[in-house]
Amino acid sequence: MIRRLVAALSFVAALAGSGAALAADYDGSYGQEVHRGSVPLCDSPKVLSNIAERYHWANTHTWGNNLAFREVASVTETQFRPGDPGLIDRRFCKADVYIADNVRPTAVYYLIEERMGFASIGWYVDFCVSGQDPWRVHDGWCRTVRPGWF
């Protein structure tokens, strides 16, 4: 009985040791080079169209008011954090948008994160239009998508 237990424990230890060696050699790239800093710029057309489409969809399907961005102006990067904290690069941005129903610009804050797309592939953008977060998803004054608040 004791011999079987010792044999089983040594077998498990051997498997754990080989798994640790394999894990130490694995760099997560599956033979592809890992590129850091591939977060799109704040004024990238892909980023701005992603925000505009999602804003229009949310207003049409949630609130029923059919609002959309008419124009995007004054796009600025407020901060770039390369892998701080962790391995996810983050780019914080702010833009002024003209919405179809108003004549004054409204601030939109957005955060572009590397490796946050589907299955950690690509990038993801999270945004908040100032004064249009009635459920406080992004806290008061869009704090969760602004630098220095998380």
PDB file of C-alpha atoms in Angstrom:
ATOM      1  CA  MET A   1       0.000   0.000   0.000  1.00  0.00           C
ATOM      2  CA  ILE A   2       2.746   2.420   0.938  1.00  0.00           C
ATOM      3  CA  ARG A   3       4.728   1.453  -2.175  1.00  0.00           C
ATOM      4  CA  ARG A   4       1.735   2.313  -4.367  1.00  0.00           C
ATOM      5  CA  LEU A   5       1.299   5.639  -2.614  1.00  0.00           C
ATOM      6  CA  VAL A   6       4.989   6.508  -3.028  1.00  0.00           C
ATOM      7  CA  ALA A   7       4.895   5.441  -6.688  1.00  0.00           C
ATOM      8  CA  ALA A   8       1.780   7.543  -7.322  1.00  0.00           C
ATOM      9  CA  LEU A   9       3.284  10.579  -5.589  1.00  0.00           C
ATOM     10  CA  SER A  10       6.542  10.290  -7.537  1.00  0.00           C
ATOM     11  CA  PHE A  11       4.551   9.977 -10.786  1.00  0.00           C
ATOM     12  CA  VAL A  12       2.550  13.122  -9.943  1.00  0.00           C
ATOM     13  CA  ALA A  13       5.749  14.972  -9.014  1.00  0.00           C
ATOM     14  CA  ALA A  14       7.347  13.980 -12.323  1.00  0.00           C
ATOM     15  CA  LEU A  15       4.322  15.225 -14.239  1.00  0.00           C
ATOM     16  CA  ALA A  16       4.273  18.486 -12.302  1.00  0.00           C
ATOM     17  CA  GLY A  17       7.989  19.002 -12.936  1.00  0.00           C
ATOM     18  CA  SER A  18       7.681  18.462 -16.671  1.00  0.00           C
ATOM     19  CA  GLY A  19       4.626  20.741 -16.809  1.00  0.00           C
ATOM     20  CA  ALA A  20       6.536  23.491 -15.029  1.00  0.00           C
ATOM     21  CA  ALA A  21       9.413  23.147 -17.491  1.00  0.00           C
ATOM     22  CA  LEU A  22       7.030  23.385 -20.425  1.00  0.00           C
ATOM     23  CA  ALA A  23       5.280  26.365 -18.875  1.00  0.00           C
ATOM     24  CA  ALA A  24       8.607  28.131 -18.349  1.00  0.00           C
ATOM     25  CA  ASP A  25       9.427  27.737 -22.069  1.00  0.00           C
ATOM     26  CA  TYR A  26       6.039  28.982 -23.231  1.00  0.00           C
ATOM     27  CA  ASP A  27       5.975  32.698 -24.072  1.00  0.00           C
ATOM     28  CA  GLY A  28       2.310  32.924 -25.125  1.00  0.00           C
ATOM     29  CA  SER A  29       3.010  33.681 -28.767  1.00  0.00           C
ATOM     30  CA  TYR A  30       2.295  30.367 -30.533  1.00  0.00           C
ATOM     31  CA  GLY A  31       5.252  30.986 -32.833  1.00  0.00           C
ATOM     32  CA  GLN A  32       4.279  34.585 -33.533  1.00  0.00           C
ATOM     33  CA  GLU A  33       6.166  37.610 -32.360  1.00  0.00           C
ATOM     34  CA  VAL A  34       4.437  39.508 -29.566  1.00  0.00           C
ATOM     35  CA  HIS A  35       4.178  43.194 -30.467  1.00  0.00           C
ATOM     36  CA  ARG A  36       3.908  45.732 -27.687  1.00  0.00           C
ATOM     37  CA  GLY A  37       2.455  49.170 -28.193  1.00  0.00           C
ATOM     38  CA  SER A  38      -0.067  48.305 -30.885  1.00  0.00           C
ATOM     39  CA  VAL A  39      -2.761  50.422 -29.286  1.00  0.00           C
ATOM     40  CA  PRO A  40      -4.338  52.608 -31.991  1.00  0.00           C
ATOM     41  CA  LEU A  41      -3.985  56.365 -31.751  1.00  0.00           C
ATOM     42  CA  CYS A  42      -6.845  58.456 -30.391  1.00  0.00           C
ATOM     43  CA  ASP A  43      -7.720  59.899 -33.788  1.00  0.00           C
ATOM     44  CA  SER A  44      -7.717  56.540 -35.572  1.00  0.00           C
ATOM     45  CA  PRO A  45     -10.751  56.243 -37.872  1.00  0.00           C
ATOM     46  CA  LYS A  46     -11.384  52.686 -36.605  1.00  0.00           C
ATOM     47  CA  VAL A  47     -11.575  53.889 -33.011  1.00  0.00           C
ATOM     48  CA  LEU A  48     -13.791  56.890 -33.749  1.00  0.00           C
ATOM     49  CA  SER A  49     -16.166  54.893 -35.959  1.00  0.00           C
ATOM     50  CA  ASN A  50     -16.375  52.171 -33.288  1.00  0.00           C
ATOM     51  CA  ILE A  51     -17.426  54.741 -30.691  1.00  0.00           C
ATOM     52  CA  ALA A  52     -19.887  56.468 -33.029  1.00  0.00           C
ATOM     53  CA  GLU A  53     -21.546  53.200 -34.095  1.00  0.00           C
ATOM     54  CA  ARG A  54     -21.886  51.904 -30.543  1.00  0.00           C
ATOM     55  CA  TYR A  55     -23.235  55.260 -29.311  1.00  0.00           C
ATOM     56  CA  HIS A  56     -25.857  55.356 -32.057  1.00  0.00           C
ATOM     57  CA  TRP A  57     -26.824  51.712 -31.463  1.00  0.00           C
ATOM     58  CA  ALA A  58     -27.209  52.281 -27.710  1.00  0.00           C
ATOM     59  CA  ASN A  59     -29.360  55.362 -28.198  1.00  0.00           C
ATOM     60  CA  THR A  60     -31.536  53.695 -30.815  1.00  0.00           C
ATOM     61  CA  HIS A  61     -32.049  50.391 -28.994  1.00  0.00           C
ATOM     62  CA  THR A  62     -31.999  51.543 -25.359  1.00  0.00           C
ATOM     63  CA  TRP A  63     -33.375  55.053 -25.197  1.00  0.00           C
ATOM     64  CA  GLY A  64     -35.251  55.187 -28.502  1.00  0.00           C
ATOM     65  CA  ASN A  65     -34.069  58.716 -29.297  1.00  0.00           C
ATOM     66  CA  ASN A  66     -31.972  57.920 -32.427  1.00  0.00           C
ATOM     67  CA  LEU A  67     -29.116  60.286 -31.441  1.00  0.00           C
ATOM     68  CA  ALA A  68     -25.813  60.054 -33.294  1.00  0.00           C
ATOM     69  CA  PHE A  69     -22.500  61.868 -33.505  1.00  0.00           C
ATOM     70  CA  ARG A  70     -22.658  64.563 -36.145  1.00  0.00           C
ATOM     71  CA  GLU A  71     -19.036  65.649 -35.904  1.00  0.00           C
ATOM     72  CA  VAL A  72     -15.951  64.793 -33.852  1.00  0.00           C
ATOM     73  CA  ALA A  73     -13.499  67.607 -33.062  1.00  0.00           C
ATOM     74  CA  SER A  74     -10.521  68.340 -30.818  1.00  0.00           C
ATOM     75  CA  VAL A  75      -9.290  64.774 -30.356  1.00  0.00           C
ATOM     76  CA  THR A  76      -6.502  64.673 -27.762  1.00  0.00           C
ATOM     77  CA  GLU A  77      -4.549  61.992 -25.965  1.00  0.00           C
ATOM     78  CA  THR A  78      -4.637  62.654 -22.242  1.00  0.00           C
ATOM     79  CA  GLN A  79      -2.274  59.866 -21.167  1.00  0.00           C
ATOM     80  CA  PHE A  80      -0.542  56.713 -22.422  1.00  0.00           C
ATOM     81  CA  ARG A  81       0.318  53.922 -19.982  1.00  0.00           C
ATOM     82  CA  PRO A  82       2.485  51.214 -21.537  1.00  0.00           C
ATOM     83  CA  GLY A  83       1.787  48.104 -19.484  1.00  0.00           C
ATOM     84  CA  ASP A  84       1.107  49.938 -16.242  1.00  0.00           C
ATOM     85  CA  PRO A  85      -0.010  48.069 -14.204  1.00  0.00           C
ATOM     86  CA  GLY A  86       0.446  44.662 -15.807  1.00  0.00           C
ATOM     87  CA  LEU A  87       0.812  43.828 -19.466  1.00  0.00           C
ATOM     88  CA  ILE A  88      -2.063  45.832 -20.949  1.00  0.00           C
ATOM     89  CA  ASP A  89      -1.161  49.045 -22.740  1.00  0.00           C
ATOM     90  CA  ARG A  90      -3.742  51.790 -22.195  1.00  0.00           C
ATOM     91  CA  ARG A  91      -4.334  55.016 -24.109  1.00  0.00           C
ATOM     92  CA  PHE A  92      -6.653  57.612 -22.548  1.00  0.00           C
ATOM     93  CA  CYS A  93      -8.312  60.069 -24.906  1.00  0.00           C
ATOM     94  CA  LYS A  94     -10.793  62.932 -24.955  1.00  0.00           C
ATOM     95  CA  ALA A  95     -12.722  64.434 -27.845  1.00  0.00           C
ATOM     96  CA  ASP A  96     -15.460  66.986 -28.359  1.00  0.00           C
ATOM     97  CA  VAL A  97     -18.455  65.654 -30.253  1.00  0.00           C
ATOM     98  CA  TYR A  98     -21.397  67.414 -31.764  1.00  0.00           C
ATOM     99  CA  ILE A  99     -24.500  65.311 -31.267  1.00  0.00           C
ATOM    100  CA  ALA A 100     -27.378  65.581 -33.708  1.00  0.00           C
ATOM    101  CA  ASP A 101     -29.632  67.438 -31.267  1.00  0.00           C
ATOM    102  CA  ASN A 102     -27.305  70.149 -29.901  1.00  0.00           C
ATOM    103  CA  VAL A 103     -25.133  72.984 -31.126  1.00  0.00           C
ATOM    104  CA  ARG A 104     -22.496  72.910 -28.364  1.00  0.00           C
ATOM    105  CA  PRO A 105     -19.814  70.246 -28.198  1.00  0.00           C
ATOM    106  CA  THR A 106     -20.070  67.499 -25.609  1.00  0.00           C
ATOM    107  CA  ALA A 107     -16.978  65.824 -24.156  1.00  0.00           C
ATOM    108  CA  VAL A 108     -16.481  62.135 -24.780  1.00  0.00           C
ATOM    109  CA  TYR A 109     -13.806  60.300 -22.810  1.00  0.00           C
ATOM    110  CA  TYR A 110     -12.518  56.980 -24.046  1.00  0.00           C
ATOM    111  CA  LEU A 111      -9.965  54.359 -23.135  1.00  0.00           C
ATOM    112  CA  ILE A 112      -8.264  52.129 -25.709  1.00  0.00           C
ATOM    113  CA  GLU A 113      -6.760  48.948 -24.282  1.00  0.00           C
ATOM    114  CA  GLU A 114      -4.431  46.515 -26.015  1.00  0.00           C
ATOM    115  CA  ARG A 115      -5.179  42.767 -25.759  1.00  0.00           C
ATOM    116  CA  MET A 116      -8.720  43.378 -24.547  1.00  0.00           C
ATOM    117  CA  GLY A 117     -10.573  42.334 -27.708  1.00  0.00           C
ATOM    118  CA  PHE A 118     -12.353  39.015 -28.169  1.00  0.00           C
ATOM    119  CA  ALA A 119     -10.242  36.224 -26.629  1.00  0.00           C
ATOM    120  CA  SER A 120      -7.553  38.801 -25.753  1.00  0.00           C
ATOM    121  CA  ILE A 121      -6.838  39.442 -29.418  1.00  0.00           C
ATOM    122  CA  GLY A 122      -6.747  43.009 -30.664  1.00  0.00           C
ATOM    123  CA  TRP A 123      -7.871  46.099 -28.807  1.00  0.00           C
ATOM    124  CA  TYR A 124     -11.066  47.341 -27.174  1.00  0.00           C
ATOM    125  CA  VAL A 125     -12.357  50.855 -26.635  1.00  0.00           C
ATOM    126  CA  ASP A 126     -14.574  51.857 -23.727  1.00  0.00           C
ATOM    127  CA  PHE A 127     -16.159  55.302 -23.778  1.00  0.00           C
ATOM    128  CA  CYS A 128     -18.391  57.656 -21.847  1.00  0.00           C
ATOM    129  CA  VAL A 129     -20.211  60.720 -23.129  1.00  0.00           C
ATOM    130  CA  SER A 130     -20.195  63.389 -20.440  1.00  0.00           C
ATOM    131  CA  GLY A 131     -23.638  63.975 -18.937  1.00  0.00           C
ATOM    132  CA  GLN A 132     -25.153  60.945 -20.685  1.00  0.00           C
ATOM    133  CA  ASP A 133     -24.502  58.154 -18.213  1.00  0.00           C
ATOM    134  CA  PRO A 134     -27.780  58.006 -16.240  1.00  0.00           C
ATOM    135  CA  TRP A 135     -27.021  54.570 -14.784  1.00  0.00           C
ATOM    136  CA  ARG A 136     -23.536  55.709 -13.696  1.00  0.00           C
ATOM    137  CA  VAL A 137     -21.823  52.819 -15.425  1.00  0.00           C
ATOM    138  CA  HIS A 138     -18.627  54.876 -15.586  1.00  0.00           C
ATOM    139  CA  ASP A 139     -19.104  56.568 -12.208  1.00  0.00           C
ATOM    140  CA  GLY A 140     -19.708  60.296 -11.919  1.00  0.00           C
ATOM    141  CA  TRP A 141     -18.001  62.461 -14.523  1.00  0.00           C
ATOM    142  CA  CYS A 142     -16.861  59.409 -16.552  1.00  0.00           C
ATOM    143  CA  ARG A 143     -14.110  58.681 -14.045  1.00  0.00           C
ATOM    144  CA  THR A 144     -13.482  55.034 -15.010  1.00  0.00           C
ATOM    145  CA  VAL A 145     -12.294  55.949 -18.516  1.00  0.00           C
ATOM    146  CA  ARG A 146     -10.149  58.920 -17.456  1.00  0.00           C
ATOM    147  CA  PRO A 147      -6.535  58.630 -16.309  1.00  0.00           C
ATOM    148  CA  GLY A 148      -5.717  58.432 -12.651  1.00  0.00           C
ATOM    149  CA  TRP A 149      -9.049  56.994 -11.551  1.00  0.00           C
ATOM    150  CA  PHE A 150      -8.581  53.235 -11.437  1.00  0.00           C
TER     151      PHE A 150
END
